[in-house]
Amino acid sequence: VQLQASGGGLVQAGGSLRLSCAASGSTLDSYYVAWFRQAPGKEREGVSYISSIGSTTYYAGSVRGRFTISRDNAKNTVYLQMNNLKPEDTAVYFCAAKKNRPLSSLWMLASGYDYRGQGTLVTVSS
């Protein structure tokens, strides 16, 4: 499966963006998908995760209550709605997918995912 993230851009603090992770080459409905981000000079961070049918979601503490992950398997797309953005959310965001369900304590490890898309840059100005 090939993944492509889009929807990034420049937004003021307090604003919103919706990222999309579109899949091609295979249907996404059997994959577990997560969003990650990496800011310059910082460690890669798991942002959010969604199970193959969308019944289970996880969030990093830094985004919980502000970000919402969802998926539309009919459109082969996973979304990340980001509200009340803060300057510290500035990063390159990318999505990753895996066939097998990760352990709940390990969803945030990017190395556990089999496929990764190109990132999209999110810049939040203060």
mmCIF file of C-alpha atoms in Angstrom:
data_model
loop_
_atom_site.group_PDB
_atom_site.id
_atom_site.type_symbol
_atom_site.label_atom_id
_atom_site.label_comp_id
_atom_site.label_asym_id
_atom_site.label_seq_id
_atom_site.Cartn_x
_atom_site.Cartn_y
_atom_site.Cartn_z
ATOM 1 C CA VAL A 1 0.000 0.000 0.000
ATOM 2 C CA GLN A 2 1.197 3.516 -0.791
ATOM 3 C CA LEU A 3 0.284 6.345 1.558
ATOM 4 C CA GLN A 4 0.145 10.069 0.840
ATOM 5 C CA ALA A 5 -0.404 12.690 3.499
ATOM 6 C CA SER A 6 -1.845 16.075 2.594
ATOM 7 C CA GLY A 7 -3.594 19.042 4.148
ATOM 8 C CA GLY A 8 -0.728 20.743 5.902
ATOM 9 C CA GLY A 9 -0.126 24.461 5.752
ATOM 10 C CA LEU A 10 0.405 27.640 7.699
ATOM 11 C CA VAL A 11 -2.151 28.516 10.348
ATOM 12 C CA GLN A 12 -2.304 30.881 13.288
ATOM 13 C CA ALA A 13 -2.380 29.601 16.828
ATOM 14 C CA GLY A 14 -5.905 28.577 17.741
ATOM 15 C CA GLY A 15 -6.718 27.641 14.182
ATOM 16 C CA SER A 16 -7.584 24.293 12.643
ATOM 17 C CA LEU A 17 -6.365 21.990 9.899
ATOM 18 C CA ARG A 18 -7.483 18.608 8.661
ATOM 19 C CA LEU A 19 -4.847 16.221 7.409
ATOM 20 C CA SER A 20 -5.646 13.372 5.060
ATOM 21 C CA CYS A 21 -3.803 10.107 4.564
ATOM 22 C CA ALA A 22 -4.870 8.609 1.262
ATOM 23 C CA ALA A 23 -3.999 5.053 0.348
ATOM 24 C CA SER A 24 -3.462 3.534 -3.064
ATOM 25 C CA GLY A 25 -2.426 0.147 -4.304
ATOM 26 C CA SER A 26 -4.539 -1.612 -1.727
ATOM 27 C CA THR A 27 -7.651 -1.073 0.299
ATOM 28 C CA LEU A 28 -6.943 0.514 3.649
ATOM 29 C CA ASP A 29 -9.700 -1.203 5.594
ATOM 30 C CA SER A 30 -7.462 -4.023 6.797
ATOM 31 C CA TYR A 31 -4.700 -1.736 8.026
ATOM 32 C CA TYR A 32 -4.061 -0.118 11.369
ATOM 33 C CA VAL A 33 -2.994 3.474 10.851
ATOM 34 C CA ALA A 34 -1.182 6.062 12.924
ATOM 35 C CA TRP A 35 -0.107 9.649 12.531
ATOM 36 C CA PHE A 36 3.371 10.739 13.564
ATOM 37 C CA ARG A 37 5.135 14.077 13.588
ATOM 38 C CA GLN A 38 8.673 15.289 13.742
ATOM 39 C CA ALA A 39 9.789 18.804 14.447
ATOM 40 C CA PRO A 40 13.304 20.041 13.690
ATOM 41 C CA GLY A 41 15.696 18.927 16.376
ATOM 42 C CA LYS A 42 13.073 16.850 18.159
ATOM 43 C CA GLU A 43 12.285 13.177 18.448
ATOM 44 C CA ARG A 44 9.617 11.658 16.257
ATOM 45 C CA GLU A 45 6.338 11.519 18.153
ATOM 46 C CA GLY A 46 3.326 9.292 17.776
ATOM 47 C CA VAL A 47 0.310 11.579 17.567
ATOM 48 C CA SER A 48 -2.686 9.319 17.120
ATOM 49 C CA TYR A 49 -3.762 5.836 16.096
ATOM 50 C CA ILE A 50 -6.882 4.228 14.722
ATOM 51 C CA SER A 51 -7.755 0.569 14.364
ATOM 52 C CA SER A 52 -8.727 -0.981 11.052
ATOM 53 C CA ILE A 53 -12.458 -0.488 11.561
ATOM 54 C CA GLY A 54 -12.128 2.677 13.609
ATOM 55 C CA SER A 55 -13.355 1.186 16.850
ATOM 56 C CA THR A 56 -10.195 1.989 18.801
ATOM 57 C CA THR A 57 -8.274 5.258 18.880
ATOM 58 C CA TYR A 58 -5.310 6.481 20.879
ATOM 59 C CA TYR A 59 -3.822 9.942 21.293
ATOM 60 C CA ALA A 60 -0.620 11.399 22.600
ATOM 61 C CA GLY A 61 -1.203 13.359 25.751
ATOM 62 C CA SER A 62 -0.023 16.539 24.068
ATOM 63 C CA VAL A 63 -2.893 16.467 21.557
ATOM 64 C CA ARG A 64 -5.683 14.723 23.413
ATOM 65 C CA GLY A 65 -8.823 16.827 23.399
ATOM 66 C CA ARG A 66 -7.617 18.903 20.441
ATOM 67 C CA PHE A 67 -7.017 16.332 17.697
ATOM 68 C CA THR A 68 -9.438 13.734 16.371
ATOM 69 C CA ILE A 69 -8.516 10.795 14.179
ATOM 70 C CA SER A 70 -11.080 9.163 11.932
ATOM 71 C CA ARG A 71 -11.245 7.050 8.815
ATOM 72 C CA ASP A 72 -13.449 6.541 5.818
ATOM 73 C CA ASN A 73 -12.622 3.125 4.454
ATOM 74 C CA ALA A 74 -14.915 3.669 1.495
ATOM 75 C CA LYS A 75 -12.615 6.531 0.489
ATOM 76 C CA ASN A 76 -9.456 4.699 1.513
ATOM 77 C CA THR A 77 -8.518 7.650 3.702
ATOM 78 C CA VAL A 78 -7.631 8.371 7.314
ATOM 79 C CA TYR A 79 -8.050 11.884 8.665
ATOM 80 C CA LEU A 80 -6.560 13.908 11.478
ATOM 81 C CA GLN A 81 -8.655 16.881 12.504
ATOM 82 C CA MET A 82 -6.477 19.310 14.417
ATOM 83 C CA ASN A 83 -8.158 22.071 16.398
ATOM 84 C CA ASN A 84 -6.820 24.752 18.711
ATOM 85 C CA LEU A 85 -3.393 24.413 17.153
ATOM 86 C CA LYS A 86 -0.385 25.619 19.092
ATOM 87 C CA PRO A 87 3.065 26.688 17.892
ATOM 88 C CA GLU A 88 4.480 23.515 19.418
ATOM 89 C CA ASP A 89 2.377 21.489 16.975
ATOM 90 C CA THR A 90 4.620 22.724 14.178
ATOM 91 C CA ALA A 91 6.163 19.673 12.518
ATOM 92 C CA VAL A 92 6.149 17.422 9.504
ATOM 93 C CA TYR A 93 3.260 15.024 9.902
ATOM 94 C CA PHE A 94 3.152 11.647 8.227
ATOM 95 C CA CYS A 95 0.951 8.597 8.364
ATOM 96 C CA ALA A 96 1.972 4.976 8.666
ATOM 97 C CA ALA A 97 0.107 1.687 8.365
ATOM 98 C CA LYS A 98 0.506 -1.902 9.442
ATOM 99 C CA LYS A 99 -1.379 -5.116 8.812
ATOM 100 C CA ASN A 100 -1.311 -6.503 12.323
ATOM 101 C CA ARG A 101 -2.806 -4.814 15.357
ATOM 102 C CA PRO A 102 -0.091 -3.267 17.516
ATOM 103 C CA LEU A 103 0.018 -3.731 21.245
ATOM 104 C CA SER A 104 -1.807 -0.874 22.894
ATOM 105 C CA SER A 105 1.418 0.194 24.612
ATOM 106 C CA LEU A 106 3.374 0.239 21.352
ATOM 107 C CA TRP A 107 1.126 2.055 18.877
ATOM 108 C CA MET A 108 3.362 5.117 19.027
ATOM 109 C CA LEU A 109 6.500 3.375 17.755
ATOM 110 C CA ALA A 110 6.964 4.271 14.107
ATOM 111 C CA SER A 111 9.369 1.386 13.616
ATOM 112 C CA GLY A 112 6.486 -1.018 14.152
ATOM 113 C CA TYR A 113 4.673 0.093 11.011
ATOM 114 C CA ASP A 114 5.243 -1.484 7.638
ATOM 115 C CA TYR A 115 4.302 1.404 5.373
ATOM 116 C CA ARG A 116 4.921 5.107 5.645
ATOM 117 C CA GLY A 117 3.838 7.981 3.469
ATOM 118 C CA GLN A 118 5.484 11.250 2.605
ATOM 119 C CA GLY A 119 4.945 13.931 5.169
ATOM 120 C CA THR A 120 3.029 17.171 5.090
ATOM 121 C CA LEU A 121 4.301 20.281 6.841
ATOM 122 C CA VAL A 122 2.182 21.974 9.477
ATOM 123 C CA THR A 123 3.338 25.388 10.649
ATOM 124 C CA VAL A 124 1.541 27.156 13.482
ATOM 125 C CA SER A 125 2.403 30.796 14.007
ATOM 126 C CA SER A 126 2.017 32.523 17.360
#
